[in-house]
Tab-separated table of C-alpha atoms and ligand atoms in Angstrom:
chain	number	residue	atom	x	y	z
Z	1	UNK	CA	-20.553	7.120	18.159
Z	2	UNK	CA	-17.565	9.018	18.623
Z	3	UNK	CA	-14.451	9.238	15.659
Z	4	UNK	CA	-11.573	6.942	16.457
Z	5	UNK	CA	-9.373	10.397	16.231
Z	6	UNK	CA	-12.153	12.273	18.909
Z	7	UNK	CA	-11.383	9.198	21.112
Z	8	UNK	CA	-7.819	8.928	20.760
Z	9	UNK	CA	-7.499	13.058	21.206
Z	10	UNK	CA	-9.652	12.363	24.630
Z	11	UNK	CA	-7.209	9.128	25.589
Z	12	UNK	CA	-4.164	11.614	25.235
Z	13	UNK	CA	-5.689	14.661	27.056
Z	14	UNK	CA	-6.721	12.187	29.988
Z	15	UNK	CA	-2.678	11.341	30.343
Z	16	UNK	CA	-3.813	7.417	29.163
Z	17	UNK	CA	-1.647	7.934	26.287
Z	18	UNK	CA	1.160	9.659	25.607
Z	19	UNK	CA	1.684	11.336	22.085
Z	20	UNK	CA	3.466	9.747	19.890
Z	21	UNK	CA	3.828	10.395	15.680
Z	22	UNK	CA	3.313	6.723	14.184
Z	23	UNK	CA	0.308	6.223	15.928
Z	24	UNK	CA	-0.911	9.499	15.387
Z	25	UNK	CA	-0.431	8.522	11.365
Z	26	UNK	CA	-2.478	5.639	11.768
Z	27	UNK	CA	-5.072	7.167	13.515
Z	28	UNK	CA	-5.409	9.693	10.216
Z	29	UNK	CA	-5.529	6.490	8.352
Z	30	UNK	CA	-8.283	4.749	10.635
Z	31	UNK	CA	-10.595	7.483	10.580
Z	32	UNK	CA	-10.420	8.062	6.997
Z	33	UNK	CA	-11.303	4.238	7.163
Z	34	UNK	CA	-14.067	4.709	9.240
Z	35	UNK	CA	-15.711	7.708	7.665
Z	36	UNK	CA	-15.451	5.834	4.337
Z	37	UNK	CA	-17.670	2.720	5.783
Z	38	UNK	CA	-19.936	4.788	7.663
Z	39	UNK	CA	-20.742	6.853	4.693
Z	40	UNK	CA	-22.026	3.380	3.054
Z	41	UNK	CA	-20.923	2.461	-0.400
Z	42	UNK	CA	-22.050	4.892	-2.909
Z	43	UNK	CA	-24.285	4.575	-4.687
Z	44	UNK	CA	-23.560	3.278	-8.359
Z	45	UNK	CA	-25.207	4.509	-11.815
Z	46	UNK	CA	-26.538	3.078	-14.116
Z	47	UNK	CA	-24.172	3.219	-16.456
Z	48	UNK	CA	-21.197	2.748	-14.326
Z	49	UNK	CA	-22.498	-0.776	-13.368
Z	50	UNK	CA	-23.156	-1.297	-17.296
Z	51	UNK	CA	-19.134	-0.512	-17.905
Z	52	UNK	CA	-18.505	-3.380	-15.225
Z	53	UNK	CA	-16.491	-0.848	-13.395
Z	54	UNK	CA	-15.140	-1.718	-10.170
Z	55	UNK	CA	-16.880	0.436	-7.264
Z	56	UNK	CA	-14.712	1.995	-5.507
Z	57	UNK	CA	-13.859	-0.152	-2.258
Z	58	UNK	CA	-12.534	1.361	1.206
Z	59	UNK	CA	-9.050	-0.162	1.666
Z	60	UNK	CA	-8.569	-1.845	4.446
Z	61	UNK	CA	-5.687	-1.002	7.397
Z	62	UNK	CA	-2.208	-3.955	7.475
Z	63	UNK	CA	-0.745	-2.077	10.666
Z	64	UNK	CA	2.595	-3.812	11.852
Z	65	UNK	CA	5.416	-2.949	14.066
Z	66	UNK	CA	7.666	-3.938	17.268
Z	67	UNK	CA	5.755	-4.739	20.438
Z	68	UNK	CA	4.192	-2.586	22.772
Z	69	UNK	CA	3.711	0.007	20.139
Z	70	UNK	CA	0.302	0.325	20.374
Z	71	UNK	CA	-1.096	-1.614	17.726
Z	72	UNK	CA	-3.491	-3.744	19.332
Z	73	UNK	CA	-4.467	-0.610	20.850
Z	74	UNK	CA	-5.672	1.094	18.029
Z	75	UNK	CA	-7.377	-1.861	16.473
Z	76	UNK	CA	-9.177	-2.138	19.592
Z	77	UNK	CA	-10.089	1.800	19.092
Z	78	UNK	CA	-11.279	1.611	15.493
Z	79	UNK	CA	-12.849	-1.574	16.110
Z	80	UNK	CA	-15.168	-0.084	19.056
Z	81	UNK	CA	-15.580	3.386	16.946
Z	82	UNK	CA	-16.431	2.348	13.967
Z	83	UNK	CA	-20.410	2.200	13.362
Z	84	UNK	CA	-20.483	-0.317	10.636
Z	85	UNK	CA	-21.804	-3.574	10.954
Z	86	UNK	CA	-21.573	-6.734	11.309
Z	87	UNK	CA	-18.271	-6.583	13.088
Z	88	UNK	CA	-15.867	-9.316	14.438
Z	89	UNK	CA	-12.628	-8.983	16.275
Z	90	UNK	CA	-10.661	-11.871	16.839
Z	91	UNK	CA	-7.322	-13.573	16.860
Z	92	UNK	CA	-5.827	-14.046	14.095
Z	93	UNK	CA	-4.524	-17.374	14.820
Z	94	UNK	CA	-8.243	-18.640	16.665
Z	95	UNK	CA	-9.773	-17.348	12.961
Z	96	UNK	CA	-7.422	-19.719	11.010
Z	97	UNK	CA	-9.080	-22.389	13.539
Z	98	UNK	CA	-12.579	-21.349	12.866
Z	99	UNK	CA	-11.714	-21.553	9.149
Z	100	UNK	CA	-9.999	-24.770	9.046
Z	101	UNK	CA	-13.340	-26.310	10.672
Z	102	UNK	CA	-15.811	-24.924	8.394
Z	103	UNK	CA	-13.456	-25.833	5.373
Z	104	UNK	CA	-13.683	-29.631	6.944
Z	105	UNK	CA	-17.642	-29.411	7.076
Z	106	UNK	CA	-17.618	-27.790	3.754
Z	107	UNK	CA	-15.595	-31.165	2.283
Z	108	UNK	CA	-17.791	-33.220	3.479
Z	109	UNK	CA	-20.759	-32.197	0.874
Z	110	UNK	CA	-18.549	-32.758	-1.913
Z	111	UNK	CA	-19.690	-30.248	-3.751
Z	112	UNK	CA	-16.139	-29.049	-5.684
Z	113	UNK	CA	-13.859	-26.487	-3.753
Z	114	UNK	CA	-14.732	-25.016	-0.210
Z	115	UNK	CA	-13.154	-22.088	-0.365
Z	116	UNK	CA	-15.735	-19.563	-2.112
Z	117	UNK	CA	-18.775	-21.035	0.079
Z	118	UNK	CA	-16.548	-20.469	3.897
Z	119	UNK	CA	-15.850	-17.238	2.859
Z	120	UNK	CA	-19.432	-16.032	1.300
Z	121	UNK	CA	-20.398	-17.303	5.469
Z	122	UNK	CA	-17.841	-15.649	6.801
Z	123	UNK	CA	-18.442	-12.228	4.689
Z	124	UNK	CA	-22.245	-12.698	5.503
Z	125	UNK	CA	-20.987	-13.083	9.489
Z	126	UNK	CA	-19.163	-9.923	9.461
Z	127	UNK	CA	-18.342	-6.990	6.580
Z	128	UNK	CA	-15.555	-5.499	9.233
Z	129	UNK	CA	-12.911	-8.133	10.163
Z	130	UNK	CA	-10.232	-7.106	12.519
Z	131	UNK	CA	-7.350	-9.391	13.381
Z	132	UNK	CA	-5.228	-8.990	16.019
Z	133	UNK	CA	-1.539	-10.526	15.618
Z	134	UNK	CA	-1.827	-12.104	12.345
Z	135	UNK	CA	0.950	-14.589	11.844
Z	136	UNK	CA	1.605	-17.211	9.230
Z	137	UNK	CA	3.612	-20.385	10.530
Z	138	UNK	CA	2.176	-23.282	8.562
Z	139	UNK	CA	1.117	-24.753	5.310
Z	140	UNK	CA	-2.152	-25.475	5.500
Z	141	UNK	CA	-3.027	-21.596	6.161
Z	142	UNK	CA	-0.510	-20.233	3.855
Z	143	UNK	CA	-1.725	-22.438	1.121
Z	144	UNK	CA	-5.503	-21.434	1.438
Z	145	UNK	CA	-4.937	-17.433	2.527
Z	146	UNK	CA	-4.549	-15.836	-1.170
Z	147	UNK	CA	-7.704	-17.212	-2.263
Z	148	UNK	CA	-10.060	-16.877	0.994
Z	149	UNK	CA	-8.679	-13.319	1.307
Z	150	UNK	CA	-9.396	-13.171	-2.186
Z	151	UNK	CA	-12.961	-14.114	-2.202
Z	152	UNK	CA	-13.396	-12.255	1.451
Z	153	UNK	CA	-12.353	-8.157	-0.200
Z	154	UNK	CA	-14.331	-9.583	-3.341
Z	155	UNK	CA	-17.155	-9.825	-0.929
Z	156	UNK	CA	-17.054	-6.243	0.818
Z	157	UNK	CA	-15.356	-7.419	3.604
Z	158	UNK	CA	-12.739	-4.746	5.283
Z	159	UNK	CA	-9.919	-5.701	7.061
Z	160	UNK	CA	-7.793	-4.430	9.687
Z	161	UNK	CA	-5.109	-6.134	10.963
Z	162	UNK	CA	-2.182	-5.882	13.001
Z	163	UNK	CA	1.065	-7.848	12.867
Z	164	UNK	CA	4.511	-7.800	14.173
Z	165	UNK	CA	5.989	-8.069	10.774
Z	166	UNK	CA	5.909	-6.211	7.284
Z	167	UNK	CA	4.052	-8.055	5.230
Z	168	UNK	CA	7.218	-8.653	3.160
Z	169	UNK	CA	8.332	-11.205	5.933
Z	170	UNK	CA	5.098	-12.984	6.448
Z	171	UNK	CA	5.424	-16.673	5.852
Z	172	UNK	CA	9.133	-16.114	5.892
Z	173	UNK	CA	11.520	-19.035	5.071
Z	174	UNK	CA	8.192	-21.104	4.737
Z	175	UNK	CA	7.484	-24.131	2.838
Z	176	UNK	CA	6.747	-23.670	-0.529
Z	177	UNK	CA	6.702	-20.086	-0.182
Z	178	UNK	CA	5.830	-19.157	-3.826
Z	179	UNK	CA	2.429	-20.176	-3.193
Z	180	UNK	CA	1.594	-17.528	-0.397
Z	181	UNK	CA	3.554	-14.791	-2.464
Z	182	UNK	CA	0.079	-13.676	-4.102
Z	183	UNK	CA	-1.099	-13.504	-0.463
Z	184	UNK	CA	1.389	-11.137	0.001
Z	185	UNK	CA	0.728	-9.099	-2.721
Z	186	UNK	CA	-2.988	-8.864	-2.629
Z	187	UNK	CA	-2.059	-7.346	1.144
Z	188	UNK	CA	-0.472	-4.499	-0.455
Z	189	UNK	CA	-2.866	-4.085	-3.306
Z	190	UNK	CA	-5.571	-3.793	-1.151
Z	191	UNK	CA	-4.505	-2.715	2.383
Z	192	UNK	CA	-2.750	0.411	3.329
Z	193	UNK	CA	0.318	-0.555	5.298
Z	194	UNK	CA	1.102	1.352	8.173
Z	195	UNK	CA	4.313	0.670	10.766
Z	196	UNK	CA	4.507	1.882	14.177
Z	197	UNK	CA	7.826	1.637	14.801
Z	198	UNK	CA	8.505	4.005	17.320
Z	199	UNK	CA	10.940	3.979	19.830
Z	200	UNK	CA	8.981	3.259	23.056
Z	201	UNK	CA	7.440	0.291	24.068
Z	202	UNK	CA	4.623	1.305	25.853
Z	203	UNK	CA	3.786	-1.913	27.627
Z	204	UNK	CA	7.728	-2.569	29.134
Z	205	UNK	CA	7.217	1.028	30.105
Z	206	UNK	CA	4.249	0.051	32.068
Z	207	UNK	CA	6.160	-3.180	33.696
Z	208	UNK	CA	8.983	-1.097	34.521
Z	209	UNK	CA	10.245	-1.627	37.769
Z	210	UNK	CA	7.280	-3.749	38.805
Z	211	UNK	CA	7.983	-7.126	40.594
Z	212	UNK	CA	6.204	-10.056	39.060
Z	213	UNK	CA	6.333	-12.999	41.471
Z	214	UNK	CA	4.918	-12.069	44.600
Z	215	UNK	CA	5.274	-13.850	47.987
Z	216	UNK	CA	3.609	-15.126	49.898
Z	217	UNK	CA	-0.558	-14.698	48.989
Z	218	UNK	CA	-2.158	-12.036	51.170
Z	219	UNK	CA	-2.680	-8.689	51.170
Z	220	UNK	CA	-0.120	-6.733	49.845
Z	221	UNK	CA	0.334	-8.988	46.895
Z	222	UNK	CA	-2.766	-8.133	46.324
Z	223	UNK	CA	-2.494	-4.920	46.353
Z	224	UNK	CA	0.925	-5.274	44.127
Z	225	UNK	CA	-1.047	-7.034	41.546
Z	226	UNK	CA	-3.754	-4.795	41.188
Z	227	UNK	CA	-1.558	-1.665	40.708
Z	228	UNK	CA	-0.250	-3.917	38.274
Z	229	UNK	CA	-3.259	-4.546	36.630
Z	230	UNK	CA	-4.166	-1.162	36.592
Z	231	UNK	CA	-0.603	-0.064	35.130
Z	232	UNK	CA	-1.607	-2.126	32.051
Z	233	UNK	CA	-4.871	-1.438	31.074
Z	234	UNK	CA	-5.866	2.193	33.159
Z	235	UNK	CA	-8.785	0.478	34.368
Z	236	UNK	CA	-8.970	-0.627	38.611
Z	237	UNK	CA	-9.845	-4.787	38.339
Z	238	UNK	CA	-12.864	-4.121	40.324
Z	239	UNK	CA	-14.524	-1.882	37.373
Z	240	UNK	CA	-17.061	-4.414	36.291
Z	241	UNK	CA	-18.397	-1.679	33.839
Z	242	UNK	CA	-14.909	-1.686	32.141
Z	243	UNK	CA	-13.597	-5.089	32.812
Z	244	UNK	CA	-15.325	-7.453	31.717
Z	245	UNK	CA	-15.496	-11.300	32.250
Z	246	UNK	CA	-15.106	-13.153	29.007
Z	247	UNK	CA	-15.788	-16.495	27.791
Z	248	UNK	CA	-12.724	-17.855	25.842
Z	249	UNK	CA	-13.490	-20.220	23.628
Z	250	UNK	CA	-11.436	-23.186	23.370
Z	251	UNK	CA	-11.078	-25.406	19.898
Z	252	UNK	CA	-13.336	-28.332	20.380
Z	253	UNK	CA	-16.654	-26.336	21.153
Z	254	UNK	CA	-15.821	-26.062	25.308
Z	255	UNK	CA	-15.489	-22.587	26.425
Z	256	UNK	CA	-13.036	-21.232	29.225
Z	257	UNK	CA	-14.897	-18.184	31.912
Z	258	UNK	CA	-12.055	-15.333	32.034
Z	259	UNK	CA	-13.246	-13.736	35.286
Z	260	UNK	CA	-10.988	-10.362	34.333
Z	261	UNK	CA	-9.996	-9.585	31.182
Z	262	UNK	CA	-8.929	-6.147	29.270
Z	263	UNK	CA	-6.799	-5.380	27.013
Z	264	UNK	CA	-4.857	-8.529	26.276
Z	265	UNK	CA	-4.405	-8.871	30.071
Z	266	UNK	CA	-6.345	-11.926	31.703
Z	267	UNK	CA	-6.417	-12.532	35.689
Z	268	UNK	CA	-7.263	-15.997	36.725
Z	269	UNK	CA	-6.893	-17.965	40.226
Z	270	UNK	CA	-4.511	-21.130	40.630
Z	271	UNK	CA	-7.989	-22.639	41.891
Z	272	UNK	CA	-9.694	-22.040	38.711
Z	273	UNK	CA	-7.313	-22.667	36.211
Z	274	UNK	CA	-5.286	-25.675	37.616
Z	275	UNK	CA	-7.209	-27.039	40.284
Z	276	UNK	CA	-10.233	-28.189	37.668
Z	277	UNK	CA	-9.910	-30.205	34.281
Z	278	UNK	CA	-8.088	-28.392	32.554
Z	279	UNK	CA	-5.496	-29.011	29.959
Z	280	UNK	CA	-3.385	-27.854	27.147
Z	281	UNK	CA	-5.754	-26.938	24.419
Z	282	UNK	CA	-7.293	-24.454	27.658
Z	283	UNK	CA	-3.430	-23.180	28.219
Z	284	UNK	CA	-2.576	-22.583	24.533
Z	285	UNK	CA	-5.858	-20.433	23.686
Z	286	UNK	CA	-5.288	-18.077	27.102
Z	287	UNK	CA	-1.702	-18.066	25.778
Z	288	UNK	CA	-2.430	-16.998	22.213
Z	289	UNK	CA	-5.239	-14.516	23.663
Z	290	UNK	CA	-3.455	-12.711	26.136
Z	291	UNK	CA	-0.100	-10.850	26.352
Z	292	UNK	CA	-0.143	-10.795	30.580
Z	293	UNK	CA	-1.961	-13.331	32.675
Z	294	UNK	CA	-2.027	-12.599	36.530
Z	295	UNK	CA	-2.422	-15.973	38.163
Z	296	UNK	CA	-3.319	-15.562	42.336
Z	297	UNK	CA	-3.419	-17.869	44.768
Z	298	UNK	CA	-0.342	-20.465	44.138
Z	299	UNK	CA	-0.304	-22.472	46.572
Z	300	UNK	CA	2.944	-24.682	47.775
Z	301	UNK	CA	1.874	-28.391	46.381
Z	302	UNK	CA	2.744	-31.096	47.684
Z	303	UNK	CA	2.305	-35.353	46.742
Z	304	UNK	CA	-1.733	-34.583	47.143
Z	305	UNK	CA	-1.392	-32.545	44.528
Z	306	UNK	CA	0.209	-33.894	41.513
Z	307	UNK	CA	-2.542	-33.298	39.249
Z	308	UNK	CA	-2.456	-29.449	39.933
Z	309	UNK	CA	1.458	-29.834	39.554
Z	310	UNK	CA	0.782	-31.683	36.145
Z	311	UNK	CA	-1.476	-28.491	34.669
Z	312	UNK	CA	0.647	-26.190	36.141
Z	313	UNK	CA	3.931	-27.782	34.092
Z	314	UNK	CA	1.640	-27.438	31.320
Z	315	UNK	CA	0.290	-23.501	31.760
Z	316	UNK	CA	3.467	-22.402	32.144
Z	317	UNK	CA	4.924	-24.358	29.032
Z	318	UNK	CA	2.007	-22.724	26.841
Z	319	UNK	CA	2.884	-19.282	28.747
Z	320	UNK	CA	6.463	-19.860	27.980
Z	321	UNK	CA	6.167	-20.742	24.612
Z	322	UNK	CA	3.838	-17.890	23.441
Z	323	UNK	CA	6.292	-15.390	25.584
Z	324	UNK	CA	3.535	-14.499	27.698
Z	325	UNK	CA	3.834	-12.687	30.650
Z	326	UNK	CA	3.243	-13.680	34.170
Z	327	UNK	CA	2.420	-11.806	37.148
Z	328	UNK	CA	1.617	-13.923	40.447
Z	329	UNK	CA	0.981	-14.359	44.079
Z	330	UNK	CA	2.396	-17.566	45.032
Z	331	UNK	CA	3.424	-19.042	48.688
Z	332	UNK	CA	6.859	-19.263	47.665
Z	333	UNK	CA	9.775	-18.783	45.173
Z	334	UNK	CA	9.246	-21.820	41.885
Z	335	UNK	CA	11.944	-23.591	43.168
Z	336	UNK	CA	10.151	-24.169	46.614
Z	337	UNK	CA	6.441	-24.568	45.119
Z	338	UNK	CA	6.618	-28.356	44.715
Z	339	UNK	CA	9.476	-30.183	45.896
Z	340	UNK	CA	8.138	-33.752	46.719
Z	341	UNK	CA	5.447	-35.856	44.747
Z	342	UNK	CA	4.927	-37.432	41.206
Z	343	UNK	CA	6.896	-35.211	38.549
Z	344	UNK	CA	8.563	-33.340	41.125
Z	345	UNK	CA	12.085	-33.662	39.742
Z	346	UNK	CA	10.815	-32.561	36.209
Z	347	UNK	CA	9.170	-29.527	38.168
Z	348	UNK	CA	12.450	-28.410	38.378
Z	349	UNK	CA	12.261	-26.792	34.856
Z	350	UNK	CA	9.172	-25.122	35.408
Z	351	UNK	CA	10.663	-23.958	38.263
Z	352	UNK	CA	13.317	-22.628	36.048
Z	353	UNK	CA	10.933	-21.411	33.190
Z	354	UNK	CA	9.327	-19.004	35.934
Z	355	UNK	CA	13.136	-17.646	37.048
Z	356	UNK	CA	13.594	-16.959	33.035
Z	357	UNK	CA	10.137	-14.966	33.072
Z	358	UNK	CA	10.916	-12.370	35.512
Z	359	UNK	CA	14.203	-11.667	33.599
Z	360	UNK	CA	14.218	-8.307	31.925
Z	361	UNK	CA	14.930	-10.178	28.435
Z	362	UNK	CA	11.448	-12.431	28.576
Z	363	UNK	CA	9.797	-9.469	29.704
Z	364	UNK	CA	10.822	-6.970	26.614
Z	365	UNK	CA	10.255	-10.254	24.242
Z	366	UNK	CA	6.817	-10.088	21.866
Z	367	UNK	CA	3.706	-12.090	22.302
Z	368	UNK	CA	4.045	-14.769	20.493
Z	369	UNK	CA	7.547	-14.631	18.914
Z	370	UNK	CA	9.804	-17.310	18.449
T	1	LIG	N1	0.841	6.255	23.202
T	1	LIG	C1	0.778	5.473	24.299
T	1	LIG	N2	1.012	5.982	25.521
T	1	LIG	C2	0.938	5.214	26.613
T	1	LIG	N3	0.607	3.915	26.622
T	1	LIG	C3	0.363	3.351	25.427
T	1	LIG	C4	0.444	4.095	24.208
T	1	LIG	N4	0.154	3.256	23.196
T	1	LIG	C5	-0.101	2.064	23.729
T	1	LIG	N5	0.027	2.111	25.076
T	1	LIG	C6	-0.176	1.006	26.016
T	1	LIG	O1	0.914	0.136	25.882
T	1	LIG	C7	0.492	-1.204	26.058
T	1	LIG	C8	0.865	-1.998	24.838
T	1	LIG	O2	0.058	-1.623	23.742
T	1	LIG	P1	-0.457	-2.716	22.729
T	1	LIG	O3	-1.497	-2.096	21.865
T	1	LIG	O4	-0.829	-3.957	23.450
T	1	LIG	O5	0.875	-2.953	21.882
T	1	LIG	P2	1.140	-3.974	20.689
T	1	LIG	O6	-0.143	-4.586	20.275
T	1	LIG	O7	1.759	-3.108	19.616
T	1	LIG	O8	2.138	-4.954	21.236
T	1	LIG	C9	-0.996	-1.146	26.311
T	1	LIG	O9	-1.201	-1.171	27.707
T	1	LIG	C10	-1.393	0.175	25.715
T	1	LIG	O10	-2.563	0.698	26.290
T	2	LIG	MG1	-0.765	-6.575	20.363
């Protein structure tokens, strides 16, 4: 398998990136990483396990920064170069989910405090953990991250993660914040903090100029879309090899098919995601998953279809909220897409929500940020 920095070297010399200093930092920082675990742990003497002394454990990576600088970009990089198994990748916010369900099963034994058995499972599931866009907006995970994390290094696990804030301002202004302080300390005692902070935001860049609602569905929206699509990620939509389809899964067991996704960009049809039973918990995960969704085939709805209207309200609220963005082919402007039927008159702010999205303000605006 190839270095993270032999990768990243071939991204820039193919024009995919463009150099820039902070990342080039991390990337020093990520290989180090990687040669580190690849090397395996050493091994330990006799008599240094007889003194109890601590081996020596690879640090893991905290990188944070404004958006569009490229951090999910080089998680993404180390995560695929590194050769040191098993590995997971995933959402911060979806792993807080998955931990909040085994700590329920893990109550039900009664058998004293869940904590140490979730995370000897989780540390058995994967010694690598990268998280992409770790935030901290409620008690129940700030009150239960010191000691998981805790328990998780104790256990060999590495972690990379990335973040859109130091980890000074994690948990900021949260409720009984003197709890999760320890959190933030054990971050920097046992992570290497990087920022990328520089001045270009690589994925506005890539928006620039670039229309998002396009009308009416045919052809050269189409076309429009898949230039856009190929803008984000430098891969054509009809690369199967590269673009995969992906099975989201959604809290509650169900799982959502992704027919194209790369790169935090996810294109769906109107058919697919609205015309079928769908509903919020679907919206929020493809809104916590994925910076840019590319919806085709809007159609203009009409009393027949107030159900479609309904999930549509509702995808765009989760898209809204989460500051995702939205390219689409539609067969008109919002405010002509559904004029008379059930909920019509309440359309009218959806209608509105999708004007606010093409501004040049929603479209700088983070994933995710309030
Ligand atoms: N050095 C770079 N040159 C050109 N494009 C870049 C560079 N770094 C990142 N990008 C692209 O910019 C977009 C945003 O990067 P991303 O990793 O999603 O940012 P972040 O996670 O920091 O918000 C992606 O399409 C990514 O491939
Ligand atoms: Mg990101």
């Amino acid at each position: 398998m190839t270095g993270i920095e032999g990768r990243y070297d071939e991204l820039l010399a193919a024009g995919e990136l463009r150099p820039d200093p902070d990342q080039a930092a991390a990337v020093v920082a990520l290989a180090a990483l990687q040669s580190q675990l690849e090397r395996g742990a050493p091994k330990r003497g006799f008599f240094a396990r007889l003194s109890g002394a601590r081996a020596e454990r690879p640090r893991g990576i905290y990188m944070w920064g404004g958006v569009g600088r490229g951090k999910s970009m080089l998680m993404d990089l180390a995560y695929e170069s590194i050769d040191f198994g098993p590995k997971r990748r995933i959402h911060f916010h979806e792993f807080m989910l998955d931990v909040h369900e085994r700590l329920r099963v893990e109550r039900t034994k009664e058998s004293g405090d869940p904590v140490p058995p979730v995370a000897a499972q989780l540390a058995a599931e994967a010694r690598l953990l990268c998280f992409d866009e770790m935030v901290i907006n409620n008690t129940a995970d700030a009150m239960i991250l010191s000691r998981l994390f805790s328990h998780l290094l104790d256990g060999g696990v590495t972690v990379i993660t990335t973040s859109n804030r130091p980890p000074d301002d994690l948990y900021k202004n949260g409720l009984n914040r003197e709890l999760f302080l320890p959190f933030i300390a054990l971050i920097k005692e046992r992570l290497d903090v990087i920022s990328l902070n520089g001045p270009v935001d690589y994925r506005l860049e890539r928006l620039a100029g670039l229309p998002v609602w396009h009308v009416p569905n045919g052809p050269a929206a189409t076309e429009a879309l898949r230039e856009a699509f190929f803008r984000l990620t430098d891969y054509p939509v009809e690369d199967a090899a590269n673009v995969p389809v992906l099975d989201l899964a959604i809290p509650g067991g169900r799982a959502l098919r992704v027919p194209k996704a790369l790169k935090g960009v996810a294109v769906f049809s109107f058919r697919k995601l609205c015309g079928e039973a769908r509903g919020a918990s679907d919206y929020l995960a493809i809104a916590r998953n994925f910076h840019t969704v590319i919806l085709v085939g809007i159609p203009i709805l009409g009393p027949e279809n107030r159900n479609e209207a309904a999930r549509f309200v509702t995808l765009i609220d989760a898209l809204y909220e989460h500051k995702v963005k939205l390219l689409a082919a539609a067969d008109a402007q919002p405010d002509d897409l559904y004029v008379s039927g059930d909920g019509a008159f309440e359309f009218e702010r959806t209608a509105s929500r999708l004007m606010e999205m093409q501004s040049a303000d929603y479209l700088a605006a983070g994933h995710g940020e309030d």
